[in-house]
């Protein structure tokens, strides 16, 4: 790397290397998934906003999760769709860095929001008499703002270490969006510190919340088993089952991606695992909550009945 070194000003995303016919098929399929993601999360946001019966901490946190999922999908999917139709379309360096920043921020914020939602269920089931005090609106706002602020601050650490790195070629990012590990592979410098910080951040932002969620649900399970009636146990468990499904989908893929080894043959598999993580998870979350939640279903029916002509 001598005096002839030049700086990279744009990147080319490799995306999904398939034949043009398959690319068109994937474009149509992913477009449908993207539309369902926006529609499903938009419906969740609309119902929570319009129905006063859903103005509770549990659904306030769910609205924040839907907001993160919309931002998550809007940050990565449109660029992926463009690449399927025009594979050689370059992406500016600044645009790539912004996409990396938003992806990491949304992912880390969702990690913390899922932990906050488990705490909300813990208080509701294990400490019902203290719920209104422990989960008042000031506490809820503070928990949400802390989740967003922590996501932003943790990502800023990665970006501060990433931006000064020299990029002198090649320009091809082996991913369908500007994922930070794939970007680091193109740097013309030692990235060991960056990788250590990413793995450390992954342990902190993934295993920490997972441990808190496991502890919360351990107490919740013990409280549910003490309920005398089968109907009461089922009602208590049903309020947690949707959240558990979302937690399993999100943390399962995220832990494999950012806590496991970052080199070797598994890296290509992780690329496609992240496709599931960023495309399917945001689409499945509103489906899980709407299909398994009686209050959301009831609110949707009330809206539909209200909208029918008399």
PDB file of C-alpha atoms in Angstrom:
ATOM      1  CA  UNK A   1       0.000   0.000   0.000  1.00  0.00           C
ATOM      2  CA  UNK A   2       2.209   2.759  -1.177  1.00  0.00           C
ATOM      3  CA  UNK A   3       1.655   6.155  -2.735  1.00  0.00           C
ATOM      4  CA  UNK A   4      -0.534   4.661  -5.487  1.00  0.00           C
ATOM      5  CA  UNK A   5      -3.218   3.588  -2.943  1.00  0.00           C
ATOM      6  CA  UNK A   6      -6.626   5.079  -3.723  1.00  0.00           C
ATOM      7  CA  UNK A   7      -9.638   5.378  -1.453  1.00  0.00           C
ATOM      8  CA  UNK A   8     -12.864   3.529  -2.160  1.00  0.00           C
ATOM      9  CA  UNK A   9     -15.785   5.926  -2.658  1.00  0.00           C
ATOM     10  CA  UNK A  10     -18.470   3.336  -3.395  1.00  0.00           C
ATOM     11  CA  UNK A  11     -19.199  -0.345  -2.855  1.00  0.00           C
ATOM     12  CA  UNK A  12     -20.765  -3.068  -4.981  1.00  0.00           C
ATOM     13  CA  UNK A  13     -23.042  -5.461  -3.109  1.00  0.00           C
ATOM     14  CA  UNK A  14     -22.679  -9.063  -4.292  1.00  0.00           C
ATOM     15  CA  UNK A  15     -26.174  -9.866  -3.043  1.00  0.00           C
ATOM     16  CA  UNK A  16     -27.560 -13.301  -3.910  1.00  0.00           C
ATOM     17  CA  UNK A  17     -25.576 -14.788  -6.829  1.00  0.00           C
ATOM     18  CA  UNK A  18     -28.268 -16.604  -8.834  1.00  0.00           C
ATOM     19  CA  UNK A  19     -29.410 -16.636 -12.457  1.00  0.00           C
ATOM     20  CA  UNK A  20     -31.368 -13.636 -13.831  1.00  0.00           C
ATOM     21  CA  UNK A  21     -34.599 -15.675 -13.924  1.00  0.00           C
ATOM     22  CA  UNK A  22     -34.244 -16.614 -10.245  1.00  0.00           C
ATOM     23  CA  UNK A  23     -33.407 -12.991  -9.422  1.00  0.00           C
ATOM     24  CA  UNK A  24     -36.725 -11.842 -10.908  1.00  0.00           C
ATOM     25  CA  UNK A  25     -38.538 -14.561  -8.956  1.00  0.00           C
ATOM     26  CA  UNK A  26     -36.816 -13.546  -5.715  1.00  0.00           C
ATOM     27  CA  UNK A  27     -37.583  -9.889  -6.424  1.00  0.00           C
ATOM     28  CA  UNK A  28     -41.302 -10.665  -6.624  1.00  0.00           C
ATOM     29  CA  UNK A  29     -41.232 -12.921  -3.571  1.00  0.00           C
ATOM     30  CA  UNK A  30     -39.226 -10.515  -1.394  1.00  0.00           C
ATOM     31  CA  UNK A  31     -41.410  -7.605  -2.520  1.00  0.00           C
ATOM     32  CA  UNK A  32     -44.471  -9.458  -1.232  1.00  0.00           C
ATOM     33  CA  UNK A  33     -42.704 -10.192   2.069  1.00  0.00           C
ATOM     34  CA  UNK A  34     -41.669  -6.543   2.360  1.00  0.00           C
ATOM     35  CA  UNK A  35     -45.237  -5.380   1.716  1.00  0.00           C
ATOM     36  CA  UNK A  36     -46.545  -7.765   4.376  1.00  0.00           C
ATOM     37  CA  UNK A  37     -43.905  -6.479   6.808  1.00  0.00           C
ATOM     38  CA  UNK A  38     -44.986  -2.871   6.362  1.00  0.00           C
ATOM     39  CA  UNK A  39     -48.690  -3.766   6.357  1.00  0.00           C
ATOM     40  CA  UNK A  40     -48.555  -6.063   9.388  1.00  0.00           C
ATOM     41  CA  UNK A  41     -46.501  -3.736  11.566  1.00  0.00           C
ATOM     42  CA  UNK A  42     -48.497  -0.750  10.330  1.00  0.00           C
ATOM     43  CA  UNK A  43     -51.741  -2.464  11.378  1.00  0.00           C
ATOM     44  CA  UNK A  44     -50.275  -3.188  14.822  1.00  0.00           C
ATOM     45  CA  UNK A  45     -49.272   0.481  15.203  1.00  0.00           C
ATOM     46  CA  UNK A  46     -52.658   1.691  13.980  1.00  0.00           C
ATOM     47  CA  UNK A  47     -54.647  -0.581  16.296  1.00  0.00           C
ATOM     48  CA  UNK A  48     -52.594   0.368  19.354  1.00  0.00           C
ATOM     49  CA  UNK A  49     -52.909   4.061  18.513  1.00  0.00           C
ATOM     50  CA  UNK A  50     -56.660   4.027  17.804  1.00  0.00           C
ATOM     51  CA  UNK A  51     -57.981   1.531  20.360  1.00  0.00           C
ATOM     52  CA  UNK A  52     -57.998   2.908  23.921  1.00  0.00           C
ATOM     53  CA  UNK A  53     -58.175  -0.634  25.352  1.00  0.00           C
ATOM     54  CA  UNK A  54     -54.674  -1.224  24.037  1.00  0.00           C
ATOM     55  CA  UNK A  55     -53.243   1.851  25.754  1.00  0.00           C
ATOM     56  CA  UNK A  56     -51.309  -0.222  28.273  1.00  0.00           C
ATOM     57  CA  UNK A  57     -47.562  -0.694  28.867  1.00  0.00           C
ATOM     58  CA  UNK A  58     -47.578  -4.103  27.184  1.00  0.00           C
ATOM     59  CA  UNK A  59     -48.937  -2.700  23.922  1.00  0.00           C
ATOM     60  CA  UNK A  60     -46.855   0.452  24.195  1.00  0.00           C
ATOM     61  CA  UNK A  61     -43.748  -1.746  24.088  1.00  0.00           C
ATOM     62  CA  UNK A  62     -45.273  -3.746  21.239  1.00  0.00           C
ATOM     63  CA  UNK A  63     -45.755  -0.506  19.260  1.00  0.00           C
ATOM     64  CA  UNK A  64     -42.078   0.285  19.774  1.00  0.00           C
ATOM     65  CA  UNK A  65     -41.144  -3.197  18.547  1.00  0.00           C
ATOM     66  CA  UNK A  66     -43.285  -2.667  15.430  1.00  0.00           C
ATOM     67  CA  UNK A  67     -41.563   0.684  14.822  1.00  0.00           C
ATOM     68  CA  UNK A  68     -38.133  -0.962  15.049  1.00  0.00           C
ATOM     69  CA  UNK A  69     -39.213  -3.755  12.687  1.00  0.00           C
ATOM     70  CA  UNK A  70     -40.418  -1.234  10.090  1.00  0.00           C
ATOM     71  CA  UNK A  71     -37.140   0.696  10.329  1.00  0.00           C
ATOM     72  CA  UNK A  72     -35.202  -2.590  10.188  1.00  0.00           C
ATOM     73  CA  UNK A  73     -36.892  -3.693   6.984  1.00  0.00           C
ATOM     74  CA  UNK A  74     -36.856  -0.268   5.305  1.00  0.00           C
ATOM     75  CA  UNK A  75     -33.117   0.013   5.912  1.00  0.00           C
ATOM     76  CA  UNK A  76     -32.099  -3.227   4.155  1.00  0.00           C
ATOM     77  CA  UNK A  77     -34.854  -4.657   1.934  1.00  0.00           C
ATOM     78  CA  UNK A  78     -35.221  -1.832  -0.668  1.00  0.00           C
ATOM     79  CA  UNK A  79     -31.484  -1.954  -1.448  1.00  0.00           C
ATOM     80  CA  UNK A  80     -31.658  -5.738  -1.711  1.00  0.00           C
ATOM     81  CA  UNK A  81     -34.573  -5.460  -4.170  1.00  0.00           C
ATOM     82  CA  UNK A  82     -32.637  -2.931  -6.262  1.00  0.00           C
ATOM     83  CA  UNK A  83     -29.645  -5.280  -6.369  1.00  0.00           C
ATOM     84  CA  UNK A  84     -31.798  -8.162  -7.587  1.00  0.00           C
ATOM     85  CA  UNK A  85     -32.864  -6.127 -10.632  1.00  0.00           C
ATOM     86  CA  UNK A  86     -29.587  -4.218 -11.154  1.00  0.00           C
ATOM     87  CA  UNK A  87     -26.736  -6.264  -9.616  1.00  0.00           C
ATOM     88  CA  UNK A  88     -24.018  -3.854 -10.743  1.00  0.00           C
ATOM     89  CA  UNK A  89     -25.605  -0.817  -9.085  1.00  0.00           C
ATOM     90  CA  UNK A  90     -22.990   0.799  -6.796  1.00  0.00           C
ATOM     91  CA  UNK A  91     -23.701   2.190  -3.330  1.00  0.00           C
ATOM     92  CA  UNK A  92     -21.871   5.245  -2.033  1.00  0.00           C
ATOM     93  CA  UNK A  93     -19.455   4.942   0.878  1.00  0.00           C
ATOM     94  CA  UNK A  94     -21.540   7.338   2.993  1.00  0.00           C
ATOM     95  CA  UNK A  95     -24.753   5.471   2.168  1.00  0.00           C
ATOM     96  CA  UNK A  96     -23.138   2.171   3.068  1.00  0.00           C
ATOM     97  CA  UNK A  97     -21.912   3.467   6.420  1.00  0.00           C
ATOM     98  CA  UNK A  98     -25.349   4.907   7.206  1.00  0.00           C
ATOM     99  CA  UNK A  99     -26.994   1.575   6.383  1.00  0.00           C
ATOM    100  CA  UNK A 100     -24.555  -0.215   8.702  1.00  0.00           C
ATOM    101  CA  UNK A 101     -25.265   2.278  11.483  1.00  0.00           C
ATOM    102  CA  UNK A 102     -29.055   1.994  11.183  1.00  0.00           C
ATOM    103  CA  UNK A 103     -29.004  -1.809  10.968  1.00  0.00           C
ATOM    104  CA  UNK A 104     -26.892  -2.201  14.115  1.00  0.00           C
ATOM    105  CA  UNK A 105     -28.892   0.435  15.993  1.00  0.00           C
ATOM    106  CA  UNK A 106     -32.239  -1.182  15.180  1.00  0.00           C
ATOM    107  CA  UNK A 107     -30.949  -4.663  16.007  1.00  0.00           C
ATOM    108  CA  UNK A 108     -29.528  -3.638  19.366  1.00  0.00           C
ATOM    109  CA  UNK A 109     -32.582  -1.602  20.268  1.00  0.00           C
ATOM    110  CA  UNK A 110     -34.794  -4.609  19.516  1.00  0.00           C
ATOM    111  CA  UNK A 111     -32.594  -6.765  21.784  1.00  0.00           C
ATOM    112  CA  UNK A 112     -33.252  -4.407  24.675  1.00  0.00           C
ATOM    113  CA  UNK A 113     -36.940  -3.900  23.894  1.00  0.00           C
ATOM    114  CA  UNK A 114     -37.529  -7.666  24.021  1.00  0.00           C
ATOM    115  CA  UNK A 115     -35.845  -7.722  27.421  1.00  0.00           C
ATOM    116  CA  UNK A 116     -38.017  -4.816  28.612  1.00  0.00           C
ATOM    117  CA  UNK A 117     -41.138  -6.649  27.397  1.00  0.00           C
ATOM    118  CA  UNK A 118     -40.158  -9.730  29.411  1.00  0.00           C
ATOM    119  CA  UNK A 119     -39.753  -7.540  32.513  1.00  0.00           C
ATOM    120  CA  UNK A 120     -43.215  -6.099  31.876  1.00  0.00           C
ATOM    121  CA  UNK A 121     -44.691  -9.640  31.765  1.00  0.00           C
ATOM    122  CA  UNK A 122     -42.767 -10.560  34.921  1.00  0.00           C
ATOM    123  CA  UNK A 123     -44.238  -7.647  36.863  1.00  0.00           C
ATOM    124  CA  UNK A 124     -47.756  -8.256  35.471  1.00  0.00           C
ATOM    125  CA  UNK A 125     -47.811 -11.943  36.466  1.00  0.00           C
ATOM    126  CA  UNK A 126     -45.541 -12.127  39.507  1.00  0.00           C
ATOM    127  CA  UNK A 127     -46.272  -8.726  41.089  1.00  0.00           C
ATOM    128  CA  UNK A 128     -49.792  -7.837  39.883  1.00  0.00           C
ATOM    129  CA  UNK A 129     -50.647  -5.640  42.876  1.00  0.00           C
ATOM    130  CA  UNK A 130     -47.582  -3.466  42.239  1.00  0.00           C
ATOM    131  CA  UNK A 131     -47.961  -3.349  38.443  1.00  0.00           C
ATOM    132  CA  UNK A 132     -49.473   0.126  38.195  1.00  0.00           C
ATOM    133  CA  UNK A 133     -46.675   1.509  40.378  1.00  0.00           C
ATOM    134  CA  UNK A 134     -43.708  -0.332  38.882  1.00  0.00           C
ATOM    135  CA  UNK A 135     -44.860   0.079  35.261  1.00  0.00           C
ATOM    136  CA  UNK A 136     -46.276   3.607  35.244  1.00  0.00           C
ATOM    137  CA  UNK A 137     -45.968   5.669  32.062  1.00  0.00           C
ATOM    138  CA  UNK A 138     -42.867   7.522  33.263  1.00  0.00           C
ATOM    139  CA  UNK A 139     -41.082   4.203  33.825  1.00  0.00           C
ATOM    140  CA  UNK A 140     -42.237   2.910  30.420  1.00  0.00           C
ATOM    141  CA  UNK A 141     -40.972   6.029  28.629  1.00  0.00           C
ATOM    142  CA  UNK A 142     -37.644   5.796  30.452  1.00  0.00           C
ATOM    143  CA  UNK A 143     -37.188   2.122  29.536  1.00  0.00           C
ATOM    144  CA  UNK A 144     -37.923   2.792  25.863  1.00  0.00           C
ATOM    145  CA  UNK A 145     -35.642   5.836  25.677  1.00  0.00           C
ATOM    146  CA  UNK A 146     -32.870   3.894  27.445  1.00  0.00           C
ATOM    147  CA  UNK A 147     -33.237   1.062  24.918  1.00  0.00           C
ATOM    148  CA  UNK A 148     -32.915   3.424  21.944  1.00  0.00           C
ATOM    149  CA  UNK A 149     -30.079   5.416  23.525  1.00  0.00           C
ATOM    150  CA  UNK A 150     -28.115   2.255  24.376  1.00  0.00           C
ATOM    151  CA  UNK A 151     -28.565   0.938  20.835  1.00  0.00           C
ATOM    152  CA  UNK A 152     -27.277   4.191  19.367  1.00  0.00           C
ATOM    153  CA  UNK A 153     -24.315   4.517  21.757  1.00  0.00           C
ATOM    154  CA  UNK A 154     -23.150   0.915  21.266  1.00  0.00           C
ATOM    155  CA  UNK A 155     -23.306   1.359  17.497  1.00  0.00           C
ATOM    156  CA  UNK A 156     -21.403   4.636  17.656  1.00  0.00           C
ATOM    157  CA  UNK A 157     -18.488   2.751  19.230  1.00  0.00           C
ATOM    158  CA  UNK A 158     -18.376   0.396  16.237  1.00  0.00           C
ATOM    159  CA  UNK A 159     -18.664   3.268  13.768  1.00  0.00           C
ATOM    160  CA  UNK A 160     -15.911   5.297  15.449  1.00  0.00           C
ATOM    161  CA  UNK A 161     -13.583   2.316  14.967  1.00  0.00           C
ATOM    162  CA  UNK A 162     -14.848   1.538  11.450  1.00  0.00           C
ATOM    163  CA  UNK A 163     -14.818   4.951   9.759  1.00  0.00           C
ATOM    164  CA  UNK A 164     -11.056   5.721  10.103  1.00  0.00           C
ATOM    165  CA  UNK A 165     -10.095   2.416   8.430  1.00  0.00           C
ATOM    166  CA  UNK A 166      -8.596   2.737   4.937  1.00  0.00           C
ATOM    167  CA  UNK A 167     -10.542   1.080   2.100  1.00  0.00           C
ATOM    168  CA  UNK A 168      -8.399   0.784  -1.009  1.00  0.00           C
ATOM    169  CA  UNK A 169     -10.129  -2.087  -2.816  1.00  0.00           C
ATOM    170  CA  UNK A 170     -11.682  -4.439  -3.647  1.00  0.00           C
ATOM    171  CA  UNK A 171     -15.114  -2.829  -3.676  1.00  0.00           C
ATOM    172  CA  UNK A 172     -17.322  -5.936  -3.644  1.00  0.00           C
ATOM    173  CA  UNK A 173     -19.189  -6.552  -0.394  1.00  0.00           C
ATOM    174  CA  UNK A 174     -20.106 -10.230  -0.067  1.00  0.00           C
ATOM    175  CA  UNK A 175     -23.566  -9.510   1.278  1.00  0.00           C
ATOM    176  CA  UNK A 176     -26.974  -8.182   0.267  1.00  0.00           C
ATOM    177  CA  UNK A 177     -26.504  -5.028   2.386  1.00  0.00           C
ATOM    178  CA  UNK A 178     -23.636  -3.237   4.114  1.00  0.00           C
ATOM    179  CA  UNK A 179     -23.172  -5.656   7.001  1.00  0.00           C
ATOM    180  CA  UNK A 180     -20.303  -4.663   9.275  1.00  0.00           C
ATOM    181  CA  UNK A 181     -18.361  -7.973   9.192  1.00  0.00           C
ATOM    182  CA  UNK A 182     -18.506  -8.038   5.387  1.00  0.00           C
ATOM    183  CA  UNK A 183     -17.312  -4.409   5.254  1.00  0.00           C
ATOM    184  CA  UNK A 184     -14.390  -5.096   7.590  1.00  0.00           C
ATOM    185  CA  UNK A 185     -13.089  -7.774   5.220  1.00  0.00           C
ATOM    186  CA  UNK A 186     -12.452  -5.025   2.632  1.00  0.00           C
ATOM    187  CA  UNK A 187     -10.361  -2.795   4.910  1.00  0.00           C
ATOM    188  CA  UNK A 188      -6.686  -2.345   4.036  1.00  0.00           C
ATOM    189  CA  UNK A 189      -5.636  -2.494   7.691  1.00  0.00           C
ATOM    190  CA  UNK A 190      -5.674  -4.736  10.740  1.00  0.00           C
ATOM    191  CA  UNK A 191      -9.295  -5.123  11.904  1.00  0.00           C
ATOM    192  CA  UNK A 192      -8.645  -7.346  14.919  1.00  0.00           C
ATOM    193  CA  UNK A 193      -9.730  -4.623  17.374  1.00  0.00           C
ATOM    194  CA  UNK A 194     -12.944  -4.045  15.430  1.00  0.00           C
ATOM    195  CA  UNK A 195     -13.770  -7.756  15.488  1.00  0.00           C
ATOM    196  CA  UNK A 196     -13.069  -8.027  19.213  1.00  0.00           C
ATOM    197  CA  UNK A 197     -15.345  -5.046  19.910  1.00  0.00           C
ATOM    198  CA  UNK A 198     -18.109  -6.518  17.726  1.00  0.00           C
ATOM    199  CA  UNK A 199     -17.976  -9.913  19.459  1.00  0.00           C
ATOM    200  CA  UNK A 200     -17.795  -8.255  22.886  1.00  0.00           C
ATOM    201  CA  UNK A 201     -20.743  -6.048  21.998  1.00  0.00           C
ATOM    202  CA  UNK A 202     -22.598  -9.118  20.747  1.00  0.00           C
ATOM    203  CA  UNK A 203     -22.049 -10.921  24.032  1.00  0.00           C
ATOM    204  CA  UNK A 204     -23.146  -7.859  26.002  1.00  0.00           C
ATOM    205  CA  UNK A 205     -26.192  -6.995  23.870  1.00  0.00           C
ATOM    206  CA  UNK A 206     -27.359 -10.564  23.217  1.00  0.00           C
ATOM    207  CA  UNK A 207     -26.340 -12.889  26.041  1.00  0.00           C
ATOM    208  CA  UNK A 208     -27.018 -10.241  28.705  1.00  0.00           C
ATOM    209  CA  UNK A 209     -30.665  -9.652  27.689  1.00  0.00           C
ATOM    210  CA  UNK A 210     -31.184 -13.379  27.035  1.00  0.00           C
ATOM    211  CA  UNK A 211     -30.039 -14.148  30.584  1.00  0.00           C
ATOM    212  CA  UNK A 212     -32.431 -11.525  31.968  1.00  0.00           C
ATOM    213  CA  UNK A 213     -35.292 -12.955  29.873  1.00  0.00           C
ATOM    214  CA  UNK A 214     -34.562 -16.508  31.086  1.00  0.00           C
ATOM    215  CA  UNK A 215     -34.593 -15.337  34.721  1.00  0.00           C
ATOM    216  CA  UNK A 216     -37.845 -13.402  34.174  1.00  0.00           C
ATOM    217  CA  UNK A 217     -39.583 -16.365  32.594  1.00  0.00           C
ATOM    218  CA  UNK A 218     -38.278 -18.693  35.293  1.00  0.00           C
ATOM    219  CA  UNK A 219     -40.160 -16.584  37.854  1.00  0.00           C
ATOM    220  CA  UNK A 220     -43.168 -16.320  35.526  1.00  0.00           C
ATOM    221  CA  UNK A 221     -43.353 -20.102  35.070  1.00  0.00           C
ATOM    222  CA  UNK A 222     -43.184 -20.662  38.795  1.00  0.00           C
ATOM    223  CA  UNK A 223     -45.972 -18.107  39.351  1.00  0.00           C
ATOM    224  CA  UNK A 224     -48.147 -19.677  36.623  1.00  0.00           C
ATOM    225  CA  UNK A 225     -47.804 -23.164  38.140  1.00  0.00           C
ATOM    226  CA  UNK A 226     -49.119 -21.806  41.436  1.00  0.00           C
ATOM    227  CA  UNK A 227     -52.371 -20.651  39.803  1.00  0.00           C
ATOM    228  CA  UNK A 228     -55.156 -23.038  40.835  1.00  0.00           C
ATOM    229  CA  UNK A 229     -57.483 -22.968  37.801  1.00  0.00           C
ATOM    230  CA  UNK A 230     -56.488 -24.293  34.390  1.00  0.00           C
ATOM    231  CA  UNK A 231     -58.201 -21.314  32.763  1.00  0.00           C
ATOM    232  CA  UNK A 232     -56.157 -18.905  34.846  1.00  0.00           C
ATOM    233  CA  UNK A 233     -52.916 -20.683  33.966  1.00  0.00           C
ATOM    234  CA  UNK A 234     -53.765 -20.646  30.270  1.00  0.00           C
ATOM    235  CA  UNK A 235     -54.684 -16.936  30.341  1.00  0.00           C
ATOM    236  CA  UNK A 236     -51.394 -16.069  32.052  1.00  0.00           C
ATOM    237  CA  UNK A 237     -49.348 -18.216  29.687  1.00  0.00           C
ATOM    238  CA  UNK A 238     -51.105 -16.882  26.554  1.00  0.00           C
ATOM    239  CA  UNK A 239     -49.941 -13.334  27.342  1.00  0.00           C
ATOM    240  CA  UNK A 240     -46.325 -14.590  27.251  1.00  0.00           C
ATOM    241  CA  UNK A 241     -46.376 -17.146  24.426  1.00  0.00           C
ATOM    242  CA  UNK A 242     -46.250 -14.578  21.607  1.00  0.00           C
ATOM    243  CA  UNK A 243     -43.297 -12.829  23.194  1.00  0.00           C
ATOM    244  CA  UNK A 244     -41.463 -16.127  23.671  1.00  0.00           C
ATOM    245  CA  UNK A 245     -41.898 -16.987  19.979  1.00  0.00           C
ATOM    246  CA  UNK A 246     -40.481 -13.620  18.916  1.00  0.00           C
ATOM    247  CA  UNK A 247     -37.587 -13.931  21.390  1.00  0.00           C
ATOM    248  CA  UNK A 248     -36.696 -17.373  20.058  1.00  0.00           C
ATOM    249  CA  UNK A 249     -36.682 -16.227  16.427  1.00  0.00           C
ATOM    250  CA  UNK A 250     -34.736 -13.025  17.044  1.00  0.00           C
ATOM    251  CA  UNK A 251     -32.088 -14.134  19.518  1.00  0.00           C
ATOM    252  CA  UNK A 252     -31.545 -17.526  17.924  1.00  0.00           C
ATOM    253  CA  UNK A 253     -30.387 -16.074  14.605  1.00  0.00           C
ATOM    254  CA  UNK A 254     -28.641 -13.052  16.150  1.00  0.00           C
ATOM    255  CA  UNK A 255     -26.503 -15.117  18.548  1.00  0.00           C
ATOM    256  CA  UNK A 256     -25.338 -17.405  15.733  1.00  0.00           C
ATOM    257  CA  UNK A 257     -24.505 -14.338  13.626  1.00  0.00           C
ATOM    258  CA  UNK A 258     -22.545 -12.191  16.054  1.00  0.00           C
ATOM    259  CA  UNK A 259     -21.419 -14.356  18.980  1.00  0.00           C
ATOM    260  CA  UNK A 260     -20.238 -17.418  17.045  1.00  0.00           C
ATOM    261  CA  UNK A 261     -16.975 -17.609  15.053  1.00  0.00           C
ATOM    262  CA  UNK A 262     -16.643 -14.902  12.404  1.00  0.00           C
ATOM    263  CA  UNK A 263     -14.391 -16.807   9.996  1.00  0.00           C
ATOM    264  CA  UNK A 264     -14.454 -20.044   8.070  1.00  0.00           C
ATOM    265  CA  UNK A 265     -16.957 -21.865   5.906  1.00  0.00           C
ATOM    266  CA  UNK A 266     -19.865 -20.897   8.151  1.00  0.00           C
ATOM    267  CA  UNK A 267     -19.620 -17.232   7.084  1.00  0.00           C
ATOM    268  CA  UNK A 268     -21.488 -17.843   3.819  1.00  0.00           C
ATOM    269  CA  UNK A 269     -24.260 -19.669   5.703  1.00  0.00           C
ATOM    270  CA  UNK A 270     -24.476 -16.759   8.149  1.00  0.00           C
ATOM    271  CA  UNK A 271     -25.079 -14.428   5.224  1.00  0.00           C
ATOM    272  CA  UNK A 272     -28.274 -16.280   4.348  1.00  0.00           C
ATOM    273  CA  UNK A 273     -29.217 -16.642   7.996  1.00  0.00           C
ATOM    274  CA  UNK A 274     -29.081 -12.866   8.261  1.00  0.00           C
ATOM    275  CA  UNK A 275     -31.422 -12.706   5.266  1.00  0.00           C
ATOM    276  CA  UNK A 276     -33.978 -14.566   7.393  1.00  0.00           C
ATOM    277  CA  UNK A 277     -33.157 -12.349  10.362  1.00  0.00           C
ATOM    278  CA  UNK A 278     -33.673  -9.051   8.538  1.00  0.00           C
ATOM    279  CA  UNK A 279     -36.463 -10.017   6.108  1.00  0.00           C
ATOM    280  CA  UNK A 280     -38.619 -12.683   7.742  1.00  0.00           C
ATOM    281  CA  UNK A 281     -38.429 -11.752  11.435  1.00  0.00           C
ATOM    282  CA  UNK A 282     -40.002  -8.284  10.958  1.00  0.00           C
ATOM    283  CA  UNK A 283     -42.737  -9.879   8.832  1.00  0.00           C
ATOM    284  CA  UNK A 284     -43.450 -12.720  11.275  1.00  0.00           C
ATOM    285  CA  UNK A 285     -43.567 -10.607  14.446  1.00  0.00           C
ATOM    286  CA  UNK A 286     -46.956  -8.927  13.759  1.00  0.00           C
ATOM    287  CA  UNK A 287     -48.384 -12.243  12.562  1.00  0.00           C
ATOM    288  CA  UNK A 288     -47.314 -13.958  15.780  1.00  0.00           C
ATOM    289  CA  UNK A 289     -48.759 -11.210  17.955  1.00  0.00           C
ATOM    290  CA  UNK A 290     -52.019 -10.914  16.015  1.00  0.00           C
ATOM    291  CA  UNK A 291     -52.675 -14.648  15.653  1.00  0.00           C
ATOM    292  CA  UNK A 292     -51.857 -15.518  19.277  1.00  0.00           C
ATOM    293  CA  UNK A 293     -53.237 -12.432  21.035  1.00  0.00           C
ATOM    294  CA  UNK A 294     -56.947 -12.196  21.801  1.00  0.00           C
ATOM    295  CA  UNK A 295     -56.888  -8.476  22.575  1.00  0.00           C
ATOM    296  CA  UNK A 296     -55.200  -7.599  19.282  1.00  0.00           C
ATOM    297  CA  UNK A 297     -57.680  -9.791  17.400  1.00  0.00           C
ATOM    298  CA  UNK A 298     -60.592  -8.202  19.246  1.00  0.00           C
ATOM    299  CA  UNK A 299     -59.294  -4.700  18.478  1.00  0.00           C
ATOM    300  CA  UNK A 300     -58.947  -5.615  14.802  1.00  0.00           C
ATOM    301  CA  UNK A 301     -62.533  -6.920  14.705  1.00  0.00           C
ATOM    302  CA  UNK A 302     -63.832  -3.746  16.334  1.00  0.00           C
ATOM    303  CA  UNK A 303     -62.027  -1.626  13.749  1.00  0.00           C
ATOM    304  CA  UNK A 304     -63.346  -3.703  10.865  1.00  0.00           C
ATOM    305  CA  UNK A 305     -66.908  -3.653  12.208  1.00  0.00           C
ATOM    306  CA  UNK A 306     -66.709   0.093  12.748  1.00  0.00           C
ATOM    307  CA  UNK A 307     -65.544   0.568   9.176  1.00  0.00           C
ATOM    308  CA  UNK A 308     -68.414  -1.414   7.656  1.00  0.00           C
ATOM    309  CA  UNK A 309     -71.302   0.572   6.171  1.00  0.00           C
ATOM    310  CA  UNK A 310     -74.455   0.341   8.290  1.00  0.00           C
TER     311      UNK A 310
END
